PDB file of C-alpha atoms in Angstrom:
ATOM      1  CA  UNK A  17     -12.925  -7.733  -3.098  1.00  0.00           C
ATOM      2  CA  UNK A  18     -16.149  -8.798  -4.866  1.00  0.00           C
ATOM      3  CA  UNK A  19     -17.398  -7.257  -8.137  1.00  0.00           C
ATOM      4  CA  UNK A  20     -19.890  -4.873  -6.476  1.00  0.00           C
ATOM      5  CA  UNK A  21     -17.352  -3.543  -3.988  1.00  0.00           C
ATOM      6  CA  UNK A  22     -14.723  -3.283  -6.729  1.00  0.00           C
ATOM      7  CA  UNK A  23     -17.112  -1.306  -8.947  1.00  0.00           C
ATOM      8  CA  UNK A  24     -17.873   1.027  -6.022  1.00  0.00           C
ATOM      9  CA  UNK A  25     -14.148   1.497  -5.399  1.00  0.00           C
ATOM     10  CA  UNK A  26     -13.539   2.248  -9.075  1.00  0.00           C
ATOM     11  CA  UNK A  27     -16.300   4.878  -9.165  1.00  0.00           C
ATOM     12  CA  UNK A  28     -14.911   6.615  -6.082  1.00  0.00           C
ATOM     13  CA  UNK A  29     -11.419   6.490  -7.554  1.00  0.00           C
ATOM     14  CA  UNK A  30     -12.585   8.036 -10.842  1.00  0.00           C
ATOM     15  CA  UNK A  31     -14.304  10.867  -8.959  1.00  0.00           C
ATOM     16  CA  UNK A  32     -11.166  11.413  -6.883  1.00  0.00           C
ATOM     17  CA  UNK A  33      -8.998  11.534 -10.026  1.00  0.00           C
ATOM     18  CA  UNK A  34     -11.216  14.223 -11.591  1.00  0.00           C
ATOM     19  CA  UNK A  35     -11.193  16.254  -8.387  1.00  0.00           C
ATOM     20  CA  UNK A  36      -7.442  15.868  -7.947  1.00  0.00           C
ATOM     21  CA  UNK A  37      -6.631  16.933 -11.508  1.00  0.00           C
ATOM     22  CA  UNK A  38      -8.825  20.014 -11.095  1.00  0.00           C
ATOM     23  CA  UNK A  39      -7.034  20.959  -7.863  1.00  0.00           C
ATOM     24  CA  UNK A  40      -3.621  20.392  -9.493  1.00  0.00           C
ATOM     25  CA  UNK A  41      -4.324  22.667 -12.450  1.00  0.00           C
ATOM     26  CA  UNK A  42      -5.766  25.344 -10.174  1.00  0.00           C
ATOM     27  CA  UNK A  43      -2.743  25.216  -7.827  1.00  0.00           C
ATOM     28  CA  UNK A  44      -0.195  25.289 -10.658  1.00  0.00           C
ATOM     29  CA  UNK A  45      -1.790  28.422 -12.092  1.00  0.00           C
ATOM     30  CA  UNK A  46      -2.033  29.988  -8.629  1.00  0.00           C
ATOM     31  CA  UNK A  47       1.548  29.005  -7.795  1.00  0.00           C
ATOM     32  CA  UNK A  48       2.950  30.491 -11.005  1.00  0.00           C
ATOM     33  CA  UNK A  49       1.053  33.753 -10.520  1.00  0.00           C
ATOM     34  CA  UNK A  50       1.897  34.067  -6.808  1.00  0.00           C
ATOM     35  CA  UNK A  51       5.463  32.754  -7.130  1.00  0.00           C
ATOM     36  CA  UNK A  52       4.851  30.204  -4.333  1.00  0.00           C
ATOM     37  CA  UNK A  53       7.099  27.123  -4.542  1.00  0.00           C
ATOM     38  CA  UNK A  54       5.212  25.385  -1.744  1.00  0.00           C
ATOM     39  CA  UNK A  55       1.970  25.806  -3.707  1.00  0.00           C
ATOM     40  CA  UNK A  56       3.574  24.487  -6.899  1.00  0.00           C
ATOM     41  CA  UNK A  57       5.106  21.635  -4.861  1.00  0.00           C
ATOM     42  CA  UNK A  58       1.663  20.773  -3.567  1.00  0.00           C
ATOM     43  CA  UNK A  59       0.300  20.876  -7.130  1.00  0.00           C
ATOM     44  CA  UNK A  60       3.044  18.603  -8.473  1.00  0.00           C
ATOM     45  CA  UNK A  61       2.393  16.195  -5.641  1.00  0.00           C
ATOM     46  CA  UNK A  62      -1.286  16.270  -6.588  1.00  0.00           C
ATOM     47  CA  UNK A  63      -0.363  15.511 -10.199  1.00  0.00           C
ATOM     48  CA  UNK A  64       1.768  12.558  -9.127  1.00  0.00           C
ATOM     49  CA  UNK A  65      -1.208  11.435  -7.076  1.00  0.00           C
ATOM     50  CA  UNK A  66      -3.421  11.604 -10.150  1.00  0.00           C
ATOM     51  CA  UNK A  67      -0.944   9.403 -12.009  1.00  0.00           C
ATOM     52  CA  UNK A  68      -0.895   6.963  -9.101  1.00  0.00           C
ATOM     53  CA  UNK A  69      -4.709   6.918  -9.081  1.00  0.00           C
ATOM     54  CA  UNK A  70      -4.784   6.065 -12.789  1.00  0.00           C
ATOM     55  CA  UNK A  71      -2.397   3.195 -12.052  1.00  0.00           C
ATOM     56  CA  UNK A  72      -4.561   2.102  -9.108  1.00  0.00           C
ATOM     57  CA  UNK A  73      -7.684   2.189 -11.267  1.00  0.00           C
ATOM     58  CA  UNK A  74      -6.000   0.145 -13.993  1.00  0.00           C
ATOM     59  CA  UNK A  75      -4.753  -2.424 -11.476  1.00  0.00           C
ATOM     60  CA  UNK A  76      -8.215  -2.790  -9.913  1.00  0.00           C
ATOM     61  CA  UNK A  77      -9.561  -3.802 -13.310  1.00  0.00           C
ATOM     62  CA  UNK A  78      -6.637  -6.058 -14.201  1.00  0.00           C
ATOM     63  CA  UNK A  79      -6.681  -7.838 -10.830  1.00  0.00           C
ATOM     64  CA  UNK A  80     -10.122  -9.306 -11.516  1.00  0.00           C
ATOM     65  CA  UNK A  81      -9.060 -11.160 -14.671  1.00  0.00           C
ATOM     66  CA  UNK A  82      -9.368 -14.922 -14.690  1.00  0.00           C
ATOM     67  CA  UNK A  83      -6.433 -17.298 -14.205  1.00  0.00           C
ATOM     68  CA  UNK A  84      -4.857 -18.890 -17.256  1.00  0.00           C
ATOM     69  CA  UNK A  85      -2.285 -21.558 -18.050  1.00  0.00           C
ATOM     70  CA  UNK A  86       0.306 -18.791 -18.390  1.00  0.00           C
ATOM     71  CA  UNK A  87      -0.804 -16.929 -15.257  1.00  0.00           C
ATOM     72  CA  UNK A  88      -1.834 -19.630 -12.815  1.00  0.00           C
ATOM     73  CA  UNK A  89      -2.150 -17.172  -9.918  1.00  0.00           C
ATOM     74  CA  UNK A  90      -4.202 -14.776 -12.026  1.00  0.00           C
ATOM     75  CA  UNK A  91      -3.371 -11.063 -11.887  1.00  0.00           C
ATOM     76  CA  UNK A  92      -3.850 -10.450  -8.185  1.00  0.00           C
ATOM     77  CA  UNK A  93      -0.381  -8.986  -7.806  1.00  0.00           C
ATOM     78  CA  UNK A  94      -1.288  -6.143 -10.170  1.00  0.00           C
ATOM     79  CA  UNK A  95      -2.310  -4.011  -7.179  1.00  0.00           C
ATOM     80  CA  UNK A  96       1.016  -4.648  -5.444  1.00  0.00           C
ATOM     81  CA  UNK A  97       2.929  -3.670  -8.585  1.00  0.00           C
ATOM     82  CA  UNK A  98       0.740  -0.548  -8.857  1.00  0.00           C
ATOM     83  CA  UNK A  99       1.600   0.375  -5.271  1.00  0.00           C
ATOM     84  CA  UNK A 100       5.305  -0.038  -6.114  1.00  0.00           C
ATOM     85  CA  UNK A 101       5.035   2.232  -9.170  1.00  0.00           C
ATOM     86  CA  UNK A 102       3.100   4.785  -7.105  1.00  0.00           C
ATOM     87  CA  UNK A 103       5.870   4.822  -4.496  1.00  0.00           C
ATOM     88  CA  UNK A 104       8.563   5.361  -7.142  1.00  0.00           C
ATOM     89  CA  UNK A 105       6.564   8.216  -8.699  1.00  0.00           C
ATOM     90  CA  UNK A 106       6.285   9.762  -5.263  1.00  0.00           C
ATOM     91  CA  UNK A 107      10.064   9.597  -4.702  1.00  0.00           C
ATOM     92  CA  UNK A 108      10.730  11.213  -8.103  1.00  0.00           C
ATOM     93  CA  UNK A 109       8.356  14.068  -7.256  1.00  0.00           C
ATOM     94  CA  UNK A 110      10.021  14.539  -3.871  1.00  0.00           C
ATOM     95  CA  UNK A 111      13.454  14.741  -5.510  1.00  0.00           C
ATOM     96  CA  UNK A 112      12.281  17.560  -7.790  1.00  0.00           C
ATOM     97  CA  UNK A 113      10.659  19.499  -4.936  1.00  0.00           C
ATOM     98  CA  UNK A 114      13.840  19.091  -2.866  1.00  0.00           C
ATOM     99  CA  UNK A 115      15.924  20.517  -5.703  1.00  0.00           C
ATOM    100  CA  UNK A 116      13.612  23.526  -6.103  1.00  0.00           C
ATOM    101  CA  UNK A 117      13.465  24.093  -2.336  1.00  0.00           C
ATOM    102  CA  UNK A 118      17.253  24.262  -2.043  1.00  0.00           C
ATOM    103  CA  UNK A 119      17.403  26.739  -4.941  1.00  0.00           C
ATOM    104  CA  UNK A 120      14.787  28.927  -3.231  1.00  0.00           C
ATOM    105  CA  UNK A 121      16.763  28.870   0.023  1.00  0.00           C
ATOM    106  CA  UNK A 122      19.856  30.070  -1.843  1.00  0.00           C
ATOM    107  CA  UNK A 123      17.913  32.581  -3.961  1.00  0.00           C
ATOM    108  CA  UNK A 124      14.645  33.493  -2.172  1.00  0.00           C
ATOM    109  CA  UNK A 125      11.830  34.770  -4.367  1.00  0.00           C
ATOM    110  CA  UNK A 126       8.928  37.038  -3.512  1.00  0.00           C
ATOM    111  CA  UNK A 127       5.630  35.271  -2.893  1.00  0.00           C
ATOM    112  CA  UNK A 128       2.170  36.848  -3.184  1.00  0.00           C
ATOM    113  CA  UNK A 129       0.230  35.618  -0.147  1.00  0.00           C
ATOM    114  CA  UNK A 130      -2.970  37.305  -1.403  1.00  0.00           C
ATOM    115  CA  UNK A 131      -3.122  34.786  -4.276  1.00  0.00           C
ATOM    116  CA  UNK A 132      -1.416  31.928  -2.456  1.00  0.00           C
ATOM    117  CA  UNK A 133      -3.861  31.716   0.475  1.00  0.00           C
ATOM    118  CA  UNK A 134      -7.234  31.324  -1.312  1.00  0.00           C
ATOM    119  CA  UNK A 135      -5.759  28.819  -3.786  1.00  0.00           C
ATOM    120  CA  UNK A 136      -4.279  26.752  -0.946  1.00  0.00           C
ATOM    121  CA  UNK A 137      -7.590  26.811   0.957  1.00  0.00           C
ATOM    122  CA  UNK A 138      -9.493  25.526  -2.086  1.00  0.00           C
ATOM    123  CA  UNK A 139      -6.843  22.816  -2.475  1.00  0.00           C
ATOM    124  CA  UNK A 140      -7.268  21.856   1.175  1.00  0.00           C
ATOM    125  CA  UNK A 141     -11.042  21.481   0.827  1.00  0.00           C
ATOM    126  CA  UNK A 142     -10.655  19.366  -2.309  1.00  0.00           C
ATOM    127  CA  UNK A 143      -8.032  17.098  -0.721  1.00  0.00           C
ATOM    128  CA  UNK A 144     -10.111  16.692   2.432  1.00  0.00           C
ATOM    129  CA  UNK A 145     -13.163  15.651   0.413  1.00  0.00           C
ATOM    130  CA  UNK A 146     -11.044  13.142  -1.568  1.00  0.00           C
ATOM    131  CA  UNK A 147      -9.657  11.664   1.663  1.00  0.00           C
ATOM    132  CA  UNK A 148     -13.170  11.198   3.068  1.00  0.00           C
ATOM    133  CA  UNK A 149     -14.249   9.617  -0.213  1.00  0.00           C
ATOM    134  CA  UNK A 150     -11.510   6.962  -0.201  1.00  0.00           C
ATOM    135  CA  UNK A 151     -11.198   6.311   3.547  1.00  0.00           C
ATOM    136  CA  UNK A 152     -13.270   3.095   3.654  1.00  0.00           C
ATOM    137  CA  UNK A 153     -11.753   1.770   0.438  1.00  0.00           C
ATOM    138  CA  UNK A 154      -8.218   2.264   1.803  1.00  0.00           C
ATOM    139  CA  UNK A 155      -8.917  -0.337   4.499  1.00  0.00           C
ATOM    140  CA  UNK A 156      -9.391  -3.075   1.880  1.00  0.00           C
ATOM    141  CA  UNK A 157      -6.336  -2.772  -0.373  1.00  0.00           C
ATOM    142  CA  UNK A 158      -2.684  -1.753  -0.040  1.00  0.00           C
ATOM    143  CA  UNK A 159      -2.993  -0.230  -3.508  1.00  0.00           C
ATOM    144  CA  UNK A 160      -5.863   2.046  -2.425  1.00  0.00           C
ATOM    145  CA  UNK A 161      -4.114   2.563   0.898  1.00  0.00           C
ATOM    146  CA  UNK A 162      -1.099   4.030  -0.924  1.00  0.00           C
ATOM    147  CA  UNK A 163      -3.427   6.273  -2.943  1.00  0.00           C
ATOM    148  CA  UNK A 164      -5.250   7.352   0.229  1.00  0.00           C
ATOM    149  CA  UNK A 165      -1.906   8.139   1.880  1.00  0.00           C
ATOM    150  CA  UNK A 166      -1.003  10.402  -1.043  1.00  0.00           C
ATOM    151  CA  UNK A 167      -4.239  12.312  -0.515  1.00  0.00           C
ATOM    152  CA  UNK A 168      -3.800  12.579   3.264  1.00  0.00           C
ATOM    153  CA  UNK A 169      -0.299  13.927   2.719  1.00  0.00           C
ATOM    154  CA  UNK A 170      -1.704  16.418   0.201  1.00  0.00           C
ATOM    155  CA  UNK A 171      -4.198  17.560   2.827  1.00  0.00           C
ATOM    156  CA  UNK A 172      -1.414  18.064   5.376  1.00  0.00           C
ATOM    157  CA  UNK A 173       0.681  19.789   2.720  1.00  0.00           C
ATOM    158  CA  UNK A 174      -2.183  22.201   2.005  1.00  0.00           C
ATOM    159  CA  UNK A 175      -2.429  23.057   5.709  1.00  0.00           C
ATOM    160  CA  UNK A 176       1.315  23.792   5.775  1.00  0.00           C
ATOM    161  CA  UNK A 177       1.043  25.942   2.637  1.00  0.00           C
ATOM    162  CA  UNK A 178      -1.806  27.918   4.218  1.00  0.00           C
ATOM    163  CA  UNK A 179       0.265  28.434   7.380  1.00  0.00           C
ATOM    164  CA  UNK A 180       3.137  29.647   5.198  1.00  0.00           C
ATOM    165  CA  UNK A 181       0.814  32.044   3.394  1.00  0.00           C
ATOM    166  CA  UNK A 182      -0.225  33.653   6.678  1.00  0.00           C
ATOM    167  CA  UNK A 183       3.407  33.943   7.838  1.00  0.00           C
ATOM    168  CA  UNK A 184       4.432  35.596   4.564  1.00  0.00           C
ATOM    169  CA  UNK A 185       1.422  37.926   4.677  1.00  0.00           C
ATOM    170  CA  UNK A 186       2.150  39.181   8.192  1.00  0.00           C
ATOM    171  CA  UNK A 187       5.967  39.045   8.274  1.00  0.00           C
ATOM    172  CA  UNK A 188       7.131  39.164   4.657  1.00  0.00           C
ATOM    173  CA  UNK A 189       9.596  36.355   5.431  1.00  0.00           C
ATOM    174  CA  UNK A 190       9.809  34.547   2.067  1.00  0.00           C
ATOM    175  CA  UNK A 191      12.234  31.888   3.340  1.00  0.00           C
ATOM    176  CA  UNK A 192       9.286  30.144   5.010  1.00  0.00           C
ATOM    177  CA  UNK A 193       8.035  28.952   1.596  1.00  0.00           C
ATOM    178  CA  UNK A 194      10.967  26.599   0.741  1.00  0.00           C
ATOM    179  CA  UNK A 195      11.378  25.663   4.419  1.00  0.00           C
ATOM    180  CA  UNK A 196       7.769  24.447   4.587  1.00  0.00           C
ATOM    181  CA  UNK A 197       8.340  22.543   1.330  1.00  0.00           C
ATOM    182  CA  UNK A 198      11.257  20.708   2.962  1.00  0.00           C
ATOM    183  CA  UNK A 199       9.071  19.848   5.969  1.00  0.00           C
ATOM    184  CA  UNK A 200       6.460  18.346   3.645  1.00  0.00           C
ATOM    185  CA  UNK A 201       9.174  16.368   1.854  1.00  0.00           C
ATOM    186  CA  UNK A 202      10.472  14.819   5.080  1.00  0.00           C
ATOM    187  CA  UNK A 203       7.008  13.761   6.196  1.00  0.00           C
ATOM    188  CA  UNK A 204       6.016  12.358   2.795  1.00  0.00           C
ATOM    189  CA  UNK A 205       9.323  10.489   2.491  1.00  0.00           C
ATOM    190  CA  UNK A 206       8.797   8.809   5.862  1.00  0.00           C
ATOM    191  CA  UNK A 207       5.254   7.653   5.059  1.00  0.00           C
ATOM    192  CA  UNK A 208       6.031   6.726   1.451  1.00  0.00           C
ATOM    193  CA  UNK A 209       9.032   4.625   2.446  1.00  0.00           C
ATOM    194  CA  UNK A 210       6.869   2.574   4.837  1.00  0.00           C
ATOM    195  CA  UNK A 211       4.546   1.547   1.984  1.00  0.00           C
ATOM    196  CA  UNK A 212       7.478   0.998  -0.394  1.00  0.00           C
ATOM    197  CA  UNK A 213       9.146  -1.328   2.116  1.00  0.00           C
ATOM    198  CA  UNK A 214       5.931  -3.320   2.642  1.00  0.00           C
ATOM    199  CA  UNK A 215       5.355  -3.692  -1.107  1.00  0.00           C
ATOM    200  CA  UNK A 216       8.938  -4.833  -1.780  1.00  0.00           C
ATOM    201  CA  UNK A 217       8.647  -7.313   1.112  1.00  0.00           C
ATOM    202  CA  UNK A 218       5.569  -8.864  -0.518  1.00  0.00           C
ATOM    203  CA  UNK A 219       7.189  -8.975  -3.970  1.00  0.00           C
ATOM    204  CA  UNK A 220      10.274 -10.644  -2.468  1.00  0.00           C
ATOM    205  CA  UNK A 221       7.953 -13.290  -0.948  1.00  0.00           C
ATOM    206  CA  UNK A 222       8.999 -12.341   2.565  1.00  0.00           C
ATOM    207  CA  UNK A 223       7.231 -13.791   5.584  1.00  0.00           C
ATOM    208  CA  UNK A 224       4.253 -11.545   6.538  1.00  0.00           C
ATOM    209  CA  UNK A 225       5.309  -9.254   9.375  1.00  0.00           C
ATOM    210  CA  UNK A 226       2.622 -10.550  11.740  1.00  0.00           C
ATOM    211  CA  UNK A 227       3.581 -14.203  11.189  1.00  0.00           C
ATOM    212  CA  UNK A 228       5.952 -16.006  13.576  1.00  0.00           C
ATOM    213  CA  UNK A 229       7.227 -19.211  11.949  1.00  0.00           C
ATOM    214  CA  UNK A 230       8.285 -20.677  15.289  1.00  0.00           C
ATOM    215  CA  UNK A 231       4.753 -20.162  16.579  1.00  0.00           C
ATOM    216  CA  UNK A 232       3.299 -21.977  13.569  1.00  0.00           C
ATOM    217  CA  UNK A 233       5.773 -24.837  14.046  1.00  0.00           C
ATOM    218  CA  UNK A 234       4.946 -25.134  17.745  1.00  0.00           C
ATOM    219  CA  UNK A 235       1.192 -25.019  17.157  1.00  0.00           C
ATOM    220  CA  UNK A 236       1.188 -27.663  14.427  1.00  0.00           C
ATOM    221  CA  UNK A 237       3.517 -29.963  16.358  1.00  0.00           C
ATOM    222  CA  UNK A 238       1.000 -29.916  19.212  1.00  0.00           C
ATOM    223  CA  UNK A 239      -1.444 -31.824  17.002  1.00  0.00           C
ATOM    224  CA  UNK A 240      -1.695 -35.509  17.845  1.00  0.00           C
ATOM    225  CA  UNK A 241       0.010 -37.519  15.086  1.00  0.00           C
ATOM    226  CA  UNK A 242       2.378 -34.718  14.000  1.00  0.00           C
ATOM    227  CA  UNK A 243       5.961 -35.466  15.026  1.00  0.00           C
ATOM    228  CA  UNK A 244       7.788 -32.562  13.419  1.00  0.00           C
ATOM    229  CA  UNK A 245       7.271 -29.571  11.104  1.00  0.00           C
ATOM    230  CA  UNK A 246      10.241 -28.309   9.060  1.00  0.00           C
ATOM    231  CA  UNK A 247      11.194 -26.476   5.847  1.00  0.00           C
ATOM    232  CA  UNK A 248       8.463 -23.907   6.538  1.00  0.00           C
ATOM    233  CA  UNK A 249       7.810 -21.133   4.011  1.00  0.00           C
ATOM    234  CA  UNK A 250       5.061 -18.501   4.312  1.00  0.00           C
ATOM    235  CA  UNK A 251       4.567 -15.651   1.838  1.00  0.00           C
ATOM    236  CA  UNK A 252       1.889 -13.303   0.467  1.00  0.00           C
ATOM    237  CA  UNK A 253       0.492 -13.075  -3.052  1.00  0.00           C
ATOM    238  CA  UNK A 254      -1.006  -9.714  -2.117  1.00  0.00           C
ATOM    239  CA  UNK A 255      -2.113  -8.166   1.169  1.00  0.00           C
ATOM    240  CA  UNK A 256      -5.093 -10.542   1.446  1.00  0.00           C
ATOM    241  CA  UNK A 257      -3.896 -13.961   0.262  1.00  0.00           C
ATOM    242  CA  UNK A 258      -1.210 -15.914   2.093  1.00  0.00           C
ATOM    243  CA  UNK A 259       0.452 -19.134   1.053  1.00  0.00           C
ATOM    244  CA  UNK A 260       2.502 -21.667   2.979  1.00  0.00           C
ATOM    245  CA  UNK A 261       4.411 -24.861   2.314  1.00  0.00           C
ATOM    246  CA  UNK A 262       6.284 -27.186   4.636  1.00  0.00           C
ATOM    247  CA  UNK A 263       7.261 -30.769   5.395  1.00  0.00           C
ATOM    248  CA  UNK A 264       5.378 -32.657   8.117  1.00  0.00           C
ATOM    249  CA  UNK A 265       6.734 -35.788   9.771  1.00  0.00           C
ATOM    250  CA  UNK A 266       3.663 -37.702  10.894  1.00  0.00           C
ATOM    251  CA  UNK A 267       2.767 -40.888  12.723  1.00  0.00           C
ATOM    252  CA  UNK A 268      -0.431 -42.445  11.402  1.00  0.00           C
ATOM    253  CA  UNK A 269      -1.855 -45.834  10.488  1.00  0.00           C
ATOM    254  CA  UNK A 270      -4.342 -45.211   7.656  1.00  0.00           C
ATOM    255  CA  UNK A 271      -4.838 -42.925   4.687  1.00  0.00           C
ATOM    256  CA  UNK A 272      -7.983 -41.688   6.384  1.00  0.00           C
ATOM    257  CA  UNK A 273      -5.927 -40.522   9.380  1.00  0.00           C
ATOM    258  CA  UNK A 274      -3.581 -38.692   7.022  1.00  0.00           C
ATOM    259  CA  UNK A 275      -6.521 -36.926   5.383  1.00  0.00           C
ATOM    260  CA  UNK A 276      -7.866 -35.928   8.790  1.00  0.00           C
ATOM    261  CA  UNK A 277      -4.464 -34.521   9.756  1.00  0.00           C
ATOM    262  CA  UNK A 278      -4.291 -32.492   6.562  1.00  0.00           C
ATOM    263  CA  UNK A 279      -7.776 -31.079   7.131  1.00  0.00           C
ATOM    264  CA  UNK A 280      -6.949 -30.205  10.738  1.00  0.00           C
ATOM    265  CA  UNK A 281      -3.687 -28.493   9.762  1.00  0.00           C
ATOM    266  CA  UNK A 282      -5.388 -26.481   7.011  1.00  0.00           C
ATOM    267  CA  UNK A 283      -8.168 -25.420   9.374  1.00  0.00           C
ATOM    268  CA  UNK A 284      -5.698 -24.230  12.040  1.00  0.00           C
ATOM    269  CA  UNK A 285      -3.613 -22.312   9.509  1.00  0.00           C
ATOM    270  CA  UNK A 286      -6.691 -20.603   8.084  1.00  0.00           C
ATOM    271  CA  UNK A 287      -8.461 -19.803  11.373  1.00  0.00           C
ATOM    272  CA  UNK A 288      -5.472 -18.896  13.545  1.00  0.00           C
ATOM    273  CA  UNK A 289      -2.916 -17.534  11.052  1.00  0.00           C
ATOM    274  CA  UNK A 290      -5.100 -16.365   8.120  1.00  0.00           C
ATOM    275  CA  UNK A 291      -3.158 -18.550   5.673  1.00  0.00           C
ATOM    276  CA  UNK A 292      -5.477 -19.338   2.771  1.00  0.00           C
ATOM    277  CA  UNK A 293      -3.486 -21.820   0.679  1.00  0.00           C
ATOM    278  CA  UNK A 294      -1.188 -24.568   1.963  1.00  0.00           C
ATOM    279  CA  UNK A 295       0.965 -27.263   0.373  1.00  0.00           C
ATOM    280  CA  UNK A 296       2.064 -30.027   2.754  1.00  0.00           C
ATOM    281  CA  UNK A 297       4.655 -32.701   2.023  1.00  0.00           C
ATOM    282  CA  UNK A 298       4.042 -35.558   4.442  1.00  0.00           C
ATOM    283  CA  UNK A 299       6.900 -37.726   5.641  1.00  0.00           C
ATOM    284  CA  UNK A 300       5.975 -40.982   7.372  1.00  0.00           C
ATOM    285  CA  UNK A 301       9.041 -42.716   8.755  1.00  0.00           C
ATOM    286  CA  UNK A 302       6.900 -44.175  11.546  1.00  0.00           C
ATOM    287  CA  UNK A 303       3.773 -44.732   9.462  1.00  0.00           C
ATOM    288  CA  UNK A 304       2.356 -48.060   8.382  1.00  0.00           C
ATOM    289  CA  UNK A 305      -0.180 -46.809   5.893  1.00  0.00           C
ATOM    290  CA  UNK A 306      -3.054 -49.108   5.004  1.00  0.00           C
ATOM    291  CA  UNK A 307      -6.233 -48.501   3.031  1.00  0.00           C
ATOM    292  CA  UNK A 308      -8.433 -49.316   6.043  1.00  0.00           C
TER     293      UNK A 308
END
């Protein structure tokens, strides 16, 4: 992400944070007055989103720092770490909402739909605008993708809260409030776990999910002069930069041929597998290298 695009992303994120905090405060007040747990749950989720957005904003700025002798890869994993923290914050929020939902099922409380409905509708409009604001940015970064997912889930949560408000208004069935909260929890948990799993996979230097090591081995061994590829490792620094290292048994006659093989291998890995950085250890049992 270049500086101009990063600055644009930061500005949109700042605007989203302000909007999200405003919605959260409004929903908390409305939830306390109306007695709606689902509204308060939505507000707490919004607050956790605001925290995650602050983390995302911080990581966007840290990521762009220059490399140093102590940090030879730079700070590009800051966004991945931010996504991990955001996921953990989400799980903590879900645990609290689950606890409150179970209490409300055991001891149902009266909910004022007259207050609950307009507050939830305002929250829905704010969340929808935030989602539109960050949609394009979410396609460029797993960090912003996790933030965008929080907002989308908030939008869905607001719809559910509104539906609950109408049910309470027309039926007086207060159990629907904690039940809808549990539905939101299950959906958020499913989506949040998917991001958490992807982030942990990257941090554990796992092979990218769309990479087939046997396919890479087969493709590289089809190159003239390459006898065998082994000890293959492919991992991600973040969602955009991939690294690989492996041993290559080659059959060549000159150093120039070896250089040409290396260039060809790097080109194939970059163009066909989107691997940006490669370290190759050549083995030449059949080589008779000369300087010709």
